[in-house]
């Protein structure tokens, strides 16, 4: 890869479009108006027919190290926030797919790019896979809550390549693996099974955990997710039976940052430290305000967090895509551990795929310029080899 560095322009812009919706789940603006905030990074004196597009379900990554690093290497990059920028309590993954589709259409039809490479960072990985699977073979005509939304009629433009970067398998799958299995009562999270409470020093099950304990814990996590989902569906059905088809309900999910891997680094081992997660001390984050899925709506839960109902399952979506795919994992990642990288790679249903691991890299490459350079080079070399960008 060339060592050249290109100065680039960072151009903020707003992408707006109209859609028909029976209710509003974002703050501000009219019912049928959607506005997406985006950053367009254009290297100077380096024209290109290809643009790399990043989107995460709740955005906020326009200044991620990888985004700027690719622009410095001469790549044209767009980081587009979804309509749910900064808050996912009412997030509908099907609407995020429409947002990503609007960004790609704008990049091709208005900005003139001939090729698009989707870059799915972290939670953007399963989003990119969901988008690409529906762009190639659209099937979804309603949300998991049964509200009409047609990805079949959306005319989504397929990307020409996918890069899954420090990505996890799905929001639903990841949150379930992080869920506190000890909570027995959603209305009173102090009611716990003491033998499943990872943060109870009196729990007889301590790290390093036995295989039998992990099997029991994982089964309890899935069971808890399913109990919440059953309650959500019953509440929606009760509203509809009363003629309240558009009624919503907000609720809190306590204890969503208690993955045994946070405590025991011998599980799904990599170079991460023990008793740590990407948000800090997992015992503190477990019930803190920034834990995954803390604040929810009924429809948002079904679309993004339900273990059985969410359509945005990266593993099943990966089976149907046909474009070249690069998967990069970071071996000190304290969010997306090696099994996620491996499962995504193995799920891609064709042979035009590559997997690379960046030794010692953390989730964001914060404070790791050498690791960032290595990952950037990997992306650029792969895109050049696949003729997705110019040499």
Short mmCIF file of C-alpha atoms in Angstrom, two decimals:
data_model
loop_
_atom_site.label_atom_id
_atom_site.label_comp_id
_atom_site.label_asym_id
_atom_site.label_seq_id
_atom_site.Cartn_x
_atom_site.Cartn_y
_atom_site.Cartn_z
CA UNK A 1 0.00 0.00 0.00
CA UNK A 2 1.23 3.47 -0.82
CA UNK A 3 2.56 5.46 2.14
CA UNK A 4 1.11 8.66 0.65
CA UNK A 5 -1.24 10.69 2.81
CA UNK A 6 -3.91 12.86 1.25
CA UNK A 7 -5.42 15.97 2.77
CA UNK A 8 -9.17 15.71 2.59
CA UNK A 9 -12.28 17.82 2.93
CA UNK A 10 -14.89 16.86 5.50
CA UNK A 11 -18.21 18.06 4.14
CA UNK A 12 -21.24 17.83 6.45
CA UNK A 13 -24.54 17.50 4.63
CA UNK A 14 -28.16 16.58 5.22
CA UNK A 15 -29.95 13.95 3.20
CA UNK A 16 -33.74 14.35 3.37
CA UNK A 17 -36.56 12.27 1.97
CA UNK A 18 -40.26 11.62 2.44
CA UNK A 19 -41.87 8.38 3.52
CA UNK A 20 -45.33 7.26 4.52
CA UNK A 21 -45.65 6.23 8.15
CA UNK A 22 -48.61 5.77 10.48
CA UNK A 23 -46.73 7.03 13.55
CA UNK A 24 -43.55 8.92 14.44
CA UNK A 25 -40.71 7.33 16.40
CA UNK A 26 -38.09 10.11 16.20
CA UNK A 27 -38.15 13.55 17.77
CA UNK A 28 -38.88 16.66 15.68
CA UNK A 29 -40.05 17.32 12.14
CA UNK A 30 -43.20 16.29 10.36
CA UNK A 31 -44.55 12.75 10.28
CA UNK A 32 -43.48 11.90 6.72
CA UNK A 33 -40.12 13.72 6.66
CA UNK A 34 -36.80 11.99 7.36
CA UNK A 35 -33.51 13.90 7.66
CA UNK A 36 -30.16 12.13 7.91
CA UNK A 37 -26.96 13.86 8.98
CA UNK A 38 -23.86 12.76 7.07
CA UNK A 39 -20.16 13.53 6.63
CA UNK A 40 -18.56 13.26 3.21
CA UNK A 41 -14.77 12.86 3.30
CA UNK A 42 -13.21 13.75 -0.07
CA UNK A 43 -9.42 13.45 -0.54
CA UNK A 44 -7.95 16.36 -2.44
CA UNK A 45 -6.43 15.66 -5.86
CA UNK A 46 -7.58 12.04 -5.69
CA UNK A 47 -10.76 11.49 -7.69
CA UNK A 48 -12.48 8.12 -7.40
CA UNK A 49 -15.45 6.25 -8.82
CA UNK A 50 -15.86 4.40 -5.51
CA UNK A 51 -17.14 5.53 -2.14
CA UNK A 52 -17.00 3.66 1.16
CA UNK A 53 -20.23 4.04 3.12
CA UNK A 54 -20.44 3.62 6.89
CA UNK A 55 -23.67 3.51 8.88
CA UNK A 56 -24.37 2.27 12.39
CA UNK A 57 -27.95 1.86 13.65
CA UNK A 58 -27.52 4.69 16.15
CA UNK A 59 -24.69 6.51 14.37
CA UNK A 60 -22.15 8.63 16.12
CA UNK A 61 -19.07 7.26 14.37
CA UNK A 62 -18.21 9.95 11.85
CA UNK A 63 -14.96 10.67 13.71
CA UNK A 64 -13.97 7.06 14.32
CA UNK A 65 -10.24 6.54 13.63
CA UNK A 66 -10.90 4.16 10.72
CA UNK A 67 -13.18 6.64 8.91
CA UNK A 68 -10.54 9.37 8.79
CA UNK A 69 -7.67 6.93 8.20
CA UNK A 70 -9.27 5.62 4.99
CA UNK A 71 -9.74 9.18 3.72
CA UNK A 72 -6.09 9.96 4.44
CA UNK A 73 -5.18 7.00 2.22
CA UNK A 74 -7.12 8.46 -0.69
CA UNK A 75 -10.47 6.71 -0.23
CA UNK A 76 -13.71 8.63 -0.61
CA UNK A 77 -15.82 7.99 2.48
CA UNK A 78 -19.35 8.80 3.63
CA UNK A 79 -20.39 8.31 7.24
CA UNK A 80 -24.17 8.63 7.36
CA UNK A 81 -26.14 8.64 10.60
CA UNK A 82 -29.50 6.92 10.65
CA UNK A 83 -32.63 8.76 11.71
CA UNK A 84 -32.06 7.33 15.21
CA UNK A 85 -28.81 9.21 15.78
CA UNK A 86 -27.87 8.86 19.43
CA UNK A 87 -30.90 6.98 20.71
CA UNK A 88 -32.17 3.49 19.97
CA UNK A 89 -35.11 3.15 22.36
CA UNK A 90 -37.63 3.15 19.49
CA UNK A 91 -35.30 2.02 16.72
CA UNK A 92 -36.75 -0.06 13.88
CA UNK A 93 -34.05 -1.89 11.91
CA UNK A 94 -36.20 -1.95 8.76
CA UNK A 95 -36.29 1.86 8.80
CA UNK A 96 -32.52 1.97 9.27
CA UNK A 97 -32.19 -0.17 6.13
CA UNK A 98 -34.27 2.42 4.28
CA UNK A 99 -31.99 5.16 5.61
CA UNK A 100 -28.91 3.32 4.36
CA UNK A 101 -30.62 2.80 1.03
CA UNK A 102 -31.29 6.53 0.72
CA UNK A 103 -27.61 7.28 1.40
CA UNK A 104 -26.40 4.80 -1.21
CA UNK A 105 -28.87 6.07 -3.79
CA UNK A 106 -27.74 9.66 -3.16
CA UNK A 107 -24.07 8.62 -3.45
CA UNK A 108 -24.66 6.99 -6.81
CA UNK A 109 -27.31 9.15 -8.42
CA UNK A 110 -26.37 12.60 -7.08
CA UNK A 111 -22.71 12.36 -6.12
CA UNK A 112 -21.82 10.29 -9.18
CA UNK A 113 -20.06 7.29 -7.64
CA UNK A 114 -20.17 4.12 -9.70
CA UNK A 115 -19.28 1.68 -6.92
CA UNK A 116 -20.16 1.49 -3.23
CA UNK A 117 -18.33 -0.53 -0.60
CA UNK A 118 -20.30 -0.96 2.61
CA UNK A 119 -18.15 -0.71 5.74
CA UNK A 120 -19.95 -2.23 8.72
CA UNK A 121 -18.24 -1.20 11.94
CA UNK A 122 -19.33 -2.98 15.14
CA UNK A 123 -23.15 -2.87 15.06
CA UNK A 124 -22.92 -1.59 11.49
CA UNK A 125 -21.78 -5.07 10.42
CA UNK A 126 -25.10 -6.83 10.83
CA UNK A 127 -26.87 -3.73 9.48
CA UNK A 128 -24.74 -3.89 6.32
CA UNK A 129 -25.47 -7.59 5.94
CA UNK A 130 -29.20 -7.03 6.45
CA UNK A 131 -29.15 -4.23 3.87
CA UNK A 132 -27.19 -6.22 1.29
CA UNK A 133 -29.32 -9.33 1.66
CA UNK A 134 -32.48 -7.28 1.11
CA UNK A 135 -30.95 -5.34 -1.76
CA UNK A 136 -30.02 -8.58 -3.54
CA UNK A 137 -33.10 -10.59 -2.62
CA UNK A 138 -35.79 -8.47 -0.92
CA UNK A 139 -38.32 -10.36 1.18
CA UNK A 140 -39.38 -8.14 4.09
CA UNK A 141 -42.82 -6.52 3.86
CA UNK A 142 -43.45 -5.75 7.54
CA UNK A 143 -41.59 -5.21 10.80
CA UNK A 144 -41.43 -8.00 13.38
CA UNK A 145 -44.29 -6.18 15.15
CA UNK A 146 -46.44 -6.60 12.04
CA UNK A 147 -46.38 -2.96 10.93
CA UNK A 148 -46.27 -2.59 7.13
CA UNK A 149 -42.90 -1.57 5.68
CA UNK A 150 -41.80 -2.89 2.32
CA UNK A 151 -38.15 -3.50 1.58
CA UNK A 152 -39.40 -5.40 -1.48
CA UNK A 153 -40.68 -2.16 -3.02
CA UNK A 154 -37.81 0.03 -1.79
CA UNK A 155 -35.59 -0.65 -4.85
CA UNK A 156 -32.50 -0.87 -2.67
CA UNK A 157 -29.26 -0.59 -4.66
CA UNK A 158 -26.85 -3.44 -3.79
CA UNK A 159 -23.34 -2.54 -2.70
CA UNK A 160 -20.38 -3.83 -4.71
CA UNK A 161 -18.45 -5.13 -1.70
CA UNK A 162 -18.68 -5.49 2.08
CA UNK A 163 -16.14 -4.88 4.83
CA UNK A 164 -17.14 -6.15 8.27
CA UNK A 165 -14.89 -4.35 10.74
CA UNK A 166 -14.75 -5.26 14.44
CA UNK A 167 -18.32 -6.42 13.89
CA UNK A 168 -20.67 -8.54 15.97
CA UNK A 169 -23.27 -11.01 14.73
CA UNK A 170 -26.35 -8.89 15.48
CA UNK A 171 -27.83 -6.53 18.02
CA UNK A 172 -30.23 -9.22 19.23
CA UNK A 173 -27.60 -11.94 19.42
CA UNK A 174 -25.01 -9.75 21.10
CA UNK A 175 -27.38 -8.26 23.65
CA UNK A 176 -28.64 -11.74 24.55
CA UNK A 177 -25.06 -12.92 25.09
CA UNK A 178 -24.50 -9.88 27.34
CA UNK A 179 -27.81 -10.18 29.23
CA UNK A 180 -27.81 -10.71 33.00
CA UNK A 181 -29.22 -14.22 33.30
CA UNK A 182 -29.72 -13.94 37.06
CA UNK A 183 -32.66 -11.50 36.90
CA UNK A 184 -35.91 -13.35 37.58
CA UNK A 185 -38.42 -10.47 37.69
CA UNK A 186 -38.31 -7.66 35.10
CA UNK A 187 -40.30 -5.41 37.45
CA UNK A 188 -37.92 -6.00 40.34
CA UNK A 189 -34.34 -6.67 39.17
CA UNK A 190 -33.20 -7.27 42.76
CA UNK A 191 -34.88 -10.67 42.55
CA UNK A 192 -32.05 -12.82 41.24
CA UNK A 193 -30.86 -16.36 41.02
CA UNK A 194 -27.73 -16.11 43.22
CA UNK A 195 -26.06 -18.98 41.38
CA UNK A 196 -26.26 -17.01 38.10
CA UNK A 197 -25.25 -13.59 39.44
CA UNK A 198 -21.79 -12.95 38.00
CA UNK A 199 -21.26 -9.96 40.27
CA UNK A 200 -22.20 -11.65 43.56
CA UNK A 201 -19.01 -12.62 45.45
CA UNK A 202 -21.01 -15.32 47.27
CA UNK A 203 -21.96 -17.05 44.04
CA UNK A 204 -20.41 -20.54 44.21
CA UNK A 205 -19.71 -20.30 40.47
CA UNK A 206 -16.63 -18.15 39.99
CA UNK A 207 -14.20 -17.60 37.11
CA UNK A 208 -12.74 -19.49 35.41
CA UNK A 209 -16.22 -20.82 34.75
CA UNK A 210 -17.01 -24.46 34.12
CA UNK A 211 -18.50 -25.64 30.85
CA UNK A 212 -21.63 -26.74 32.70
CA UNK A 213 -22.11 -23.30 34.25
CA UNK A 214 -21.70 -21.54 30.90
CA UNK A 215 -24.24 -23.83 29.26
CA UNK A 216 -26.74 -23.12 32.06
CA UNK A 217 -26.03 -19.39 31.92
CA UNK A 218 -26.43 -19.14 28.13
CA UNK A 219 -29.73 -21.05 28.26
CA UNK A 220 -30.99 -18.71 30.98
CA UNK A 221 -30.04 -15.66 28.90
CA UNK A 222 -32.05 -16.87 25.92
CA UNK A 223 -34.96 -17.78 28.18
CA UNK A 224 -34.97 -14.28 29.66
CA UNK A 225 -34.95 -12.67 26.21
CA UNK A 226 -37.88 -14.86 25.22
CA UNK A 227 -39.84 -13.97 28.38
CA UNK A 228 -39.50 -10.28 27.58
CA UNK A 229 -40.47 -10.91 23.96
CA UNK A 230 -43.57 -12.85 25.00
CA UNK A 231 -44.63 -9.99 27.28
CA UNK A 232 -44.04 -7.46 24.47
CA UNK A 233 -46.19 -9.42 22.05
CA UNK A 234 -48.98 -9.85 24.60
CA UNK A 235 -49.02 -6.12 25.30
CA UNK A 236 -49.12 -5.23 21.60
CA UNK A 237 -51.90 -7.73 21.01
CA UNK A 238 -53.90 -6.33 23.92
CA UNK A 239 -53.61 -2.82 22.49
CA UNK A 240 -54.76 -4.01 19.09
CA UNK A 241 -57.67 -5.93 20.57
CA UNK A 242 -58.78 -2.65 22.14
CA UNK A 243 -58.57 -0.86 18.79
CA UNK A 244 -55.27 0.86 19.64
CA UNK A 245 -53.24 -0.34 16.69
CA UNK A 246 -50.68 2.48 16.93
CA UNK A 247 -50.31 2.52 20.70
CA UNK A 248 -46.79 2.20 22.14
CA UNK A 249 -45.31 1.51 25.54
CA UNK A 250 -41.88 2.41 26.89
CA UNK A 251 -40.03 0.20 29.35
CA UNK A 252 -36.63 -0.40 30.95
CA UNK A 253 -34.60 -3.57 30.66
CA UNK A 254 -32.26 -3.90 33.62
CA UNK A 255 -29.05 -5.89 33.64
CA UNK A 256 -27.82 -6.14 30.07
CA UNK A 257 -24.04 -6.14 30.54
CA UNK A 258 -23.25 -9.45 32.20
CA UNK A 259 -21.50 -11.63 29.67
CA UNK A 260 -19.27 -14.21 31.41
CA UNK A 261 -16.59 -13.27 28.85
CA UNK A 262 -16.29 -9.88 30.54
CA UNK A 263 -15.19 -11.61 33.75
CA UNK A 264 -13.37 -14.65 32.39
CA UNK A 265 -11.01 -13.94 29.46
CA UNK A 266 -10.37 -17.68 29.02
CA UNK A 267 -13.81 -17.83 27.38
CA UNK A 268 -13.63 -16.95 23.68
CA UNK A 269 -10.04 -15.93 24.44
CA UNK A 270 -8.19 -13.00 22.95
CA UNK A 271 -5.89 -10.31 24.33
CA UNK A 272 -8.56 -8.39 26.28
CA UNK A 273 -8.22 -7.85 30.06
CA UNK A 274 -10.42 -9.54 32.66
CA UNK A 275 -13.25 -7.72 34.47
CA UNK A 276 -13.59 -5.18 31.68
CA UNK A 277 -15.80 -4.36 28.70
CA UNK A 278 -15.69 -1.66 26.06
CA UNK A 279 -17.86 0.59 28.27
CA UNK A 280 -15.68 0.16 31.37
CA UNK A 281 -16.32 -1.85 34.53
CA UNK A 282 -19.09 -4.29 33.50
CA UNK A 283 -20.51 -4.51 37.04
CA UNK A 284 -21.15 -0.75 36.95
CA UNK A 285 -22.40 -0.69 33.37
CA UNK A 286 -24.73 -3.66 33.93
CA UNK A 287 -27.39 -1.42 35.47
CA UNK A 288 -26.10 1.94 34.26
CA UNK A 289 -27.85 4.15 31.68
CA UNK A 290 -25.59 3.27 28.73
CA UNK A 291 -25.95 -0.52 28.75
CA UNK A 292 -27.37 -2.15 25.63
CA UNK A 293 -31.18 -2.18 25.33
CA UNK A 294 -31.67 -0.23 28.56
CA UNK A 295 -34.60 1.86 27.26
CA UNK A 296 -37.10 0.31 24.89
CA UNK A 297 -40.42 0.44 23.13
CA UNK A 298 -42.45 -2.61 22.19
CA UNK A 299 -41.79 -2.32 18.46
CA UNK A 300 -38.17 -1.37 18.97
CA UNK A 301 -37.58 -4.45 21.10
CA UNK A 302 -39.00 -6.83 18.49
CA UNK A 303 -37.07 -5.28 15.61
CA UNK A 304 -33.62 -4.99 17.18
CA UNK A 305 -33.40 -7.02 20.40
CA UNK A 306 -35.70 -10.05 20.13
CA UNK A 307 -33.58 -13.19 19.88
CA UNK A 308 -36.14 -14.97 17.68
CA UNK A 309 -37.86 -12.12 15.84
CA UNK A 310 -35.29 -9.58 14.67
CA UNK A 311 -34.71 -9.71 10.91
CA UNK A 312 -31.27 -8.13 11.28
CA UNK A 313 -29.43 -11.35 12.05
CA UNK A 314 -25.99 -11.00 10.51
CA UNK A 315 -25.47 -14.75 10.33
CA UNK A 316 -28.62 -15.57 8.35
CA UNK A 317 -28.28 -12.47 6.17
CA UNK A 318 -24.66 -13.36 5.35
CA UNK A 319 -25.77 -16.68 3.86
CA UNK A 320 -27.48 -15.00 0.90
CA UNK A 321 -25.09 -12.21 -0.13
CA UNK A 322 -22.98 -12.61 -3.28
CA UNK A 323 -20.48 -9.71 -3.24
CA UNK A 324 -16.81 -9.89 -2.16
CA UNK A 325 -16.55 -9.69 1.63
CA UNK A 326 -13.71 -8.80 3.98
CA UNK A 327 -13.94 -9.60 7.71
CA UNK A 328 -11.50 -7.97 10.13
CA UNK A 329 -11.30 -8.83 13.83
CA UNK A 330 -9.20 -7.17 16.53
CA UNK A 331 -7.51 -9.57 18.93
CA UNK A 332 -7.79 -7.29 21.99
CA UNK A 333 -11.38 -6.32 21.23
CA UNK A 334 -13.34 -5.95 24.48
CA UNK A 335 -16.70 -5.84 22.68
CA UNK A 336 -16.64 -8.17 19.66
CA UNK A 337 -14.72 -11.29 20.60
CA UNK A 338 -13.15 -13.79 18.17
CA UNK A 339 -16.18 -16.06 17.87
CA UNK A 340 -18.18 -13.18 16.38
CA UNK A 341 -15.51 -12.56 13.75
CA UNK A 342 -15.29 -16.26 12.98
CA UNK A 343 -19.05 -16.83 12.89
CA UNK A 344 -19.58 -13.93 10.50
CA UNK A 345 -16.83 -15.17 8.19
CA UNK A 346 -18.12 -18.72 8.18
CA UNK A 347 -21.70 -17.55 7.59
CA UNK A 348 -20.89 -15.74 4.34
CA UNK A 349 -22.40 -18.07 1.76
CA UNK A 350 -19.74 -17.85 -0.94
CA UNK A 351 -15.98 -18.29 -1.30
CA UNK A 352 -15.01 -14.74 -2.32
CA UNK A 353 -14.24 -13.79 1.26
CA UNK A 354 -11.21 -13.07 3.41
CA UNK A 355 -10.64 -12.82 7.16
CA UNK A 356 -7.83 -10.97 8.90
CA UNK A 357 -7.04 -10.34 12.56
CA UNK A 358 -5.17 -7.30 13.85
CA UNK A 359 -2.99 -8.56 16.69
CA UNK A 360 -3.35 -6.57 19.90
CA UNK A 361 -5.91 -4.11 18.52
CA UNK A 362 -8.76 -2.88 20.70
CA UNK A 363 -12.28 -2.19 19.48
CA UNK A 364 -11.71 1.38 18.27
CA UNK A 365 -7.89 1.44 17.80
CA UNK A 366 -7.80 4.24 20.38
CA UNK A 367 -4.16 4.98 21.17
CA UNK A 368 -3.01 2.37 18.64
CA UNK A 369 -1.85 4.17 15.51
CA UNK A 370 0.18 1.17 14.34
CA UNK A 371 -2.84 -1.13 14.62
CA UNK A 372 -5.02 1.40 12.83
CA UNK A 373 -2.45 1.64 10.02
CA UNK A 374 -2.38 -2.14 9.70
CA UNK A 375 -6.17 -2.42 9.52
CA UNK A 376 -6.41 0.44 7.02
CA UNK A 377 -3.78 -1.16 4.82
CA UNK A 378 -5.67 -4.43 4.97
CA UNK A 379 -8.85 -2.71 3.78
CA UNK A 380 -7.16 -0.80 0.98
CA UNK A 381 -5.14 -3.76 -0.29
CA UNK A 382 -8.28 -5.91 -0.33
CA UNK A 383 -10.31 -3.30 -2.20
CA UNK A 384 -7.54 -2.88 -4.74
CA UNK A 385 -7.23 -6.64 -5.22
CA UNK A 386 -10.97 -6.86 -5.81
CA UNK A 387 -10.85 -3.87 -8.16
CA UNK A 388 -13.26 -1.98 -5.99
CA UNK A 389 -10.92 1.02 -5.83
CA UNK A 390 -8.22 2.29 -8.13
CA UNK A 391 -4.56 1.41 -7.45
#
